[in-house]
Structure formats: C-alpha cells, structure tokens
Amino acid sequence: MKYELRLHRVMVGILILLLGGFIAYCLHLRPVLAHARFETIGALFVVTIAAGVFVTVGIIESTMAFQFGQGHRRELLTYLFLGFISLATGLYLAISATSSLQTVALVASPHAFLFGLAELRVAHHLERHPRYRLGLRIGGVVEILLGLALILGASLPAQEVVSLLIYVAAITILQLVPFVFFRFPHALDAA
C-alpha cells in the first residue's frame, strides 16, 4: 500500500509542478495579450504550453498506469484512460489549425469534471472521516463548477480566458497540495 500511495503522490506532485509552471508562464504572458498586435502571438504561446502540459501529463499518467500492474486493475484502467484523454487533448491542441485560447478552455473542462467526479468518489469512501469527506465533497463540487466555468468562459476575450485558466489551475493546485503532504496513518499501518 505504501508503494501505491507513493505513486499517487508522485503523479500529483508532477501535476502540481506542471500547473504551477503553466500559471507562471501565463502570468508572465498576460500583459502581452492586452496589446492587439501581440495577442495572436501570446495566444499561440499559451496554446503551445497547454498542449505540452497535456501531452506530458498524458505520458506520465500512462507510464504510471503500468507501474500499478494487473493487481490494481482499477488504478491501471483509470490512469490509462486519463493518460489517453490527456494525450488526445494535447495532440489536438498541437496539430489543430484552429486552436485558440478558447479551445484550451473547452478542452480543459473535461479534466476539471473528471477531477471533480474523482473527488466525489473518494469522499464517498471516507465515512469514518467526516471532515475529509466534507472537504472532498466541496472540492468536487468546486471542480465541477470550474469545468462549467471553462465551458462558459470559452466565449470570453483572450485575456479573460487566460485569467480564467490561471484561476482554475490555481484552485486545482490548492486542492492537490494537501494530498501530497497529508499522511494516512491508518493506511500506512496496514502495509
């Protein structure tokens, strides 16, 4: 059990670093999007970075799936599915001639929905820990609402879409960080 928990933490840690890098890059690039001359170039950079993040996450999730092996079929299939979704999203952004910031918001929304559903599913299994259960339920609902915001935000101007992407990534990081640092005393005792 310690090994599986460590694998999940490694994946979450890498995701936090990638989202943090995406936020830093977008914050740096946001002023460029305010100028009409540079908006297209700035948007192209953000789309490229988002495609790179999705492809990287997809490769890592797929690799992680095979670390679990056949003994953990649920984790294997979940990580393979998430890896496929991330790879497909990143490749679509990379090769599509019509990719825009609005497209990034649209393709990021299923990731927020899936993360929200995963939080709700984990909360369902924590009946002995009501505070953690409540936190995960609130986080799950927030992520689902963020997924809806990304869909609705796809009609916003470029600079506002980038702001929305930054907010969504930041809130996701805030929800992931406790998982990396939280210790599961009962789970580790069983191992």
CSV table of C-alpha atoms in Angstrom, one decimal:
chain,number,residue,atom,x,y,z
A,1,MET,CA,0.0,0.0,0.0
A,2,LYS,CA,2.9,2.4,0.7
A,3,TYR,CA,4.1,1.9,-2.9
A,4,GLU,CA,0.8,2.7,-4.4
A,5,LEU,CA,0.3,5.8,-2.2
A,6,ARG,CA,3.8,6.9,-3.2
A,7,LEU,CA,2.9,6.5,-6.9
A,8,HIS,CA,-0.2,8.6,-6.5
A,9,ARG,CA,1.8,11.3,-4.7
A,10,VAL,CA,4.4,11.4,-7.3
A,11,MET,CA,1.8,11.9,-10.0
A,12,VAL,CA,0.0,14.6,-8.0
A,13,GLY,CA,3.4,16.3,-7.3
A,14,ILE,CA,4.3,16.3,-11.0
A,15,LEU,CA,0.9,17.7,-11.9
A,16,ILE,CA,1.3,20.5,-9.3
A,17,LEU,CA,4.7,21.4,-10.8
A,18,LEU,CA,3.3,21.5,-14.4
A,19,LEU,CA,0.2,23.5,-13.4
A,20,GLY,CA,2.5,25.9,-11.4
A,21,GLY,CA,4.7,26.3,-14.5
A,22,PHE,CA,1.6,27.0,-16.6
A,23,ILE,CA,0.4,29.6,-14.2
A,24,ALA,CA,3.8,31.3,-14.0
A,25,TYR,CA,4.1,31.4,-17.8
A,26,CYS,CA,0.5,32.7,-18.3
A,27,LEU,CA,1.0,35.4,-15.6
A,28,HIS,CA,4.2,36.5,-17.4
A,29,LEU,CA,2.4,36.5,-20.8
A,30,ARG,CA,-0.9,38.2,-19.7
A,31,PRO,CA,0.3,41.7,-20.4
A,32,VAL,CA,1.2,40.7,-23.9
A,33,LEU,CA,-2.3,39.7,-24.5
A,34,ALA,CA,-3.5,43.2,-23.7
A,35,HIS,CA,-1.9,44.6,-26.9
A,36,ALA,CA,-3.8,43.9,-30.1
A,37,ARG,CA,-0.6,43.4,-32.1
A,38,PHE,CA,0.8,40.7,-29.8
A,39,GLU,CA,-2.4,39.0,-28.8
A,40,THR,CA,-2.2,36.3,-31.5
A,41,ILE,CA,1.5,35.5,-30.7
A,42,GLY,CA,0.8,35.4,-27.0
A,43,ALA,CA,-2.2,33.1,-27.5
A,44,LEU,CA,-0.2,30.8,-29.7
A,45,PHE,CA,2.4,30.5,-26.9
A,46,VAL,CA,-0.3,29.7,-24.3
A,47,VAL,CA,-1.8,27.1,-26.6
A,48,THR,CA,1.6,25.5,-27.2
A,49,ILE,CA,2.4,25.4,-23.5
A,50,ALA,CA,-1.1,24.0,-22.7
A,51,ALA,CA,-0.5,21.3,-25.4
A,52,GLY,CA,2.9,20.5,-23.9
A,53,VAL,CA,1.4,20.2,-20.4
A,54,PHE,CA,-1.4,17.9,-21.6
A,55,VAL,CA,1.0,15.7,-23.5
A,56,THR,CA,3.4,15.5,-20.6
A,57,VAL,CA,0.6,14.6,-18.2
A,58,GLY,CA,-0.7,12.0,-20.6
A,59,ILE,CA,2.7,10.3,-20.9
A,60,ILE,CA,3.2,10.4,-17.2
A,61,GLU,CA,-0.3,9.0,-16.4
A,62,SER,CA,0.2,6.2,-19.0
A,63,THR,CA,3.5,5.3,-17.5
A,64,MET,CA,2.0,5.4,-14.0
A,65,ALA,CA,-0.7,3.0,-15.1
A,66,PHE,CA,1.8,0.3,-15.9
A,67,GLN,CA,3.6,0.8,-12.5
A,68,PHE,CA,0.4,-0.4,-10.8
A,69,GLY,CA,0.2,-3.5,-12.9
A,70,GLN,CA,-2.6,-6.1,-13.2
A,71,GLY,CA,-3.0,-6.4,-9.4
A,72,HIS,CA,-4.5,-3.0,-9.3
A,73,ARG,CA,-6.9,-3.1,-12.2
A,74,ARG,CA,-8.9,0.0,-11.2
A,75,GLU,CA,-5.8,2.2,-11.0
A,76,LEU,CA,-4.4,0.7,-14.2
A,77,LEU,CA,-7.5,1.4,-16.2
A,78,THR,CA,-8.1,4.8,-14.6
A,79,TYR,CA,-4.6,6.1,-15.3
A,80,LEU,CA,-4.7,4.6,-18.8
A,81,PHE,CA,-8.0,6.4,-19.5
A,82,LEU,CA,-6.7,9.7,-18.1
A,83,GLY,CA,-3.5,9.3,-20.0
A,84,PHE,CA,-5.4,8.8,-23.2
A,85,ILE,CA,-7.6,11.8,-22.6
A,86,SER,CA,-4.6,14.0,-21.8
A,87,LEU,CA,-2.6,12.8,-24.8
A,88,ALA,CA,-5.5,13.3,-27.1
A,89,THR,CA,-6.2,16.8,-25.8
A,90,GLY,CA,-2.6,17.8,-26.0
A,91,LEU,CA,-2.1,16.4,-29.5
A,92,TYR,CA,-5.4,18.0,-30.7
A,93,LEU,CA,-4.1,21.4,-29.4
A,94,ALA,CA,-0.7,20.8,-31.0
A,95,ILE,CA,-1.9,19.9,-34.5
A,96,SER,CA,-5.2,21.7,-34.8
A,97,ALA,CA,-5.0,24.7,-37.1
A,98,THR,CA,-7.9,26.4,-35.3
A,99,SER,CA,-6.6,26.1,-31.7
A,100,SER,CA,-7.1,29.2,-29.7
A,101,LEU,CA,-7.3,30.2,-26.0
A,102,GLN,CA,-11.0,29.5,-26.1
A,103,THR,CA,-10.2,25.9,-27.4
A,104,VAL,CA,-7.8,25.4,-24.5
A,105,ALA,CA,-10.6,26.4,-22.1
A,106,LEU,CA,-13.0,23.9,-23.8
A,107,VAL,CA,-10.6,21.0,-23.8
A,108,ALA,CA,-9.6,21.7,-20.2
A,109,SER,CA,-13.2,21.5,-18.9
A,110,PRO,CA,-13.4,17.6,-19.1
A,111,HIS,CA,-10.3,17.4,-17.0
A,112,ALA,CA,-12.0,19.6,-14.3
A,113,PHE,CA,-15.1,17.5,-14.5
A,114,LEU,CA,-13.2,14.2,-14.1
A,115,PHE,CA,-11.2,15.6,-11.2
A,116,GLY,CA,-14.4,16.8,-9.5
A,117,LEU,CA,-16.0,13.4,-10.0
A,118,ALA,CA,-12.9,11.6,-8.6
A,119,GLU,CA,-13.0,13.8,-5.5
A,120,LEU,CA,-16.7,13.0,-5.0
A,121,ARG,CA,-15.9,9.3,-5.5
A,122,VAL,CA,-13.1,9.3,-2.9
A,123,ALA,CA,-15.4,11.3,-0.5
A,124,HIS,CA,-17.9,8.5,-0.8
A,125,HIS,CA,-15.5,6.0,0.8
A,126,LEU,CA,-14.5,8.2,3.7
A,127,GLU,CA,-17.5,7.7,6.0
A,128,ARG,CA,-15.2,7.4,9.1
A,129,HIS,CA,-13.6,10.8,8.4
A,130,PRO,CA,-16.4,13.3,8.1
A,131,ARG,CA,-14.1,16.4,7.9
A,132,TYR,CA,-12.1,15.0,5.0
A,133,ARG,CA,-15.3,13.7,3.4
A,134,LEU,CA,-16.9,17.2,3.5
A,135,GLY,CA,-13.7,18.8,2.2
A,136,LEU,CA,-13.6,16.4,-0.8
A,137,ARG,CA,-17.3,16.9,-1.5
A,138,ILE,CA,-16.8,20.7,-1.5
A,139,GLY,CA,-13.7,20.3,-3.7
A,140,GLY,CA,-15.5,18.0,-6.1
A,141,VAL,CA,-18.4,20.4,-6.5
A,142,VAL,CA,-16.0,23.3,-6.9
A,143,GLU,CA,-14.1,21.5,-9.7
A,144,ILE,CA,-17.3,20.6,-11.5
A,145,LEU,CA,-18.3,24.3,-11.3
A,146,LEU,CA,-14.9,25.2,-12.7
A,147,GLY,CA,-15.5,22.8,-15.6
A,148,LEU,CA,-18.7,24.7,-16.3
A,149,ALA,CA,-16.9,28.0,-16.0
A,150,LEU,CA,-14.4,26.8,-18.5
A,151,ILE,CA,-17.1,25.9,-21.0
A,152,LEU,CA,-18.9,29.3,-20.5
A,153,GLY,CA,-15.5,31.1,-20.5
A,154,ALA,CA,-14.7,29.9,-24.0
A,155,SER,CA,-16.7,32.8,-25.3
A,156,LEU,CA,-14.6,35.4,-23.4
A,157,PRO,CA,-11.9,37.5,-24.9
A,158,ALA,CA,-8.3,36.1,-24.9
A,159,GLN,CA,-7.0,38.0,-21.8
A,160,GLU,CA,-10.0,36.9,-19.7
A,161,VAL,CA,-9.7,33.3,-20.9
A,162,VAL,CA,-6.1,33.3,-19.7
A,163,SER,CA,-7.2,34.7,-16.4
A,164,LEU,CA,-9.8,32.0,-16.1
A,165,LEU,CA,-7.3,29.3,-16.9
A,166,ILE,CA,-4.9,30.7,-14.3
A,167,TYR,CA,-7.7,30.7,-11.6
A,168,VAL,CA,-8.8,27.2,-12.4
A,169,ALA,CA,-5.2,25.9,-12.3
A,170,ALA,CA,-4.5,27.7,-9.0
A,171,ILE,CA,-7.7,26.3,-7.4
A,172,THR,CA,-6.8,22.8,-8.6
A,173,ILE,CA,-3.3,23.2,-7.2
A,174,LEU,CA,-4.8,24.3,-3.8
A,175,GLN,CA,-6.8,21.1,-3.8
A,176,LEU,CA,-3.9,18.8,-4.8
A,177,VAL,CA,-1.3,20.1,-2.4
A,178,PRO,CA,-2.8,18.6,0.8
A,179,PHE,CA,-2.8,15.2,-0.8
A,180,VAL,CA,1.0,15.4,-1.3
A,181,PHE,CA,1.6,16.4,2.3
A,182,PHE,CA,-1.2,14.6,4.1
A,183,ARG,CA,-0.2,11.5,6.0
A,184,PHE,CA,-2.5,8.5,6.1
A,185,PRO,CA,-1.7,6.8,9.4
A,186,HIS,CA,-4.2,4.0,9.2
A,187,ALA,CA,-3.4,3.2,5.6
A,188,LEU,CA,0.4,3.0,6.3
A,189,ASP,CA,-0.2,0.8,9.4
A,190,ALA,CA,-1.9,-1.8,7.2
A,191,ALA,CA,1.1,-2.0,4.8
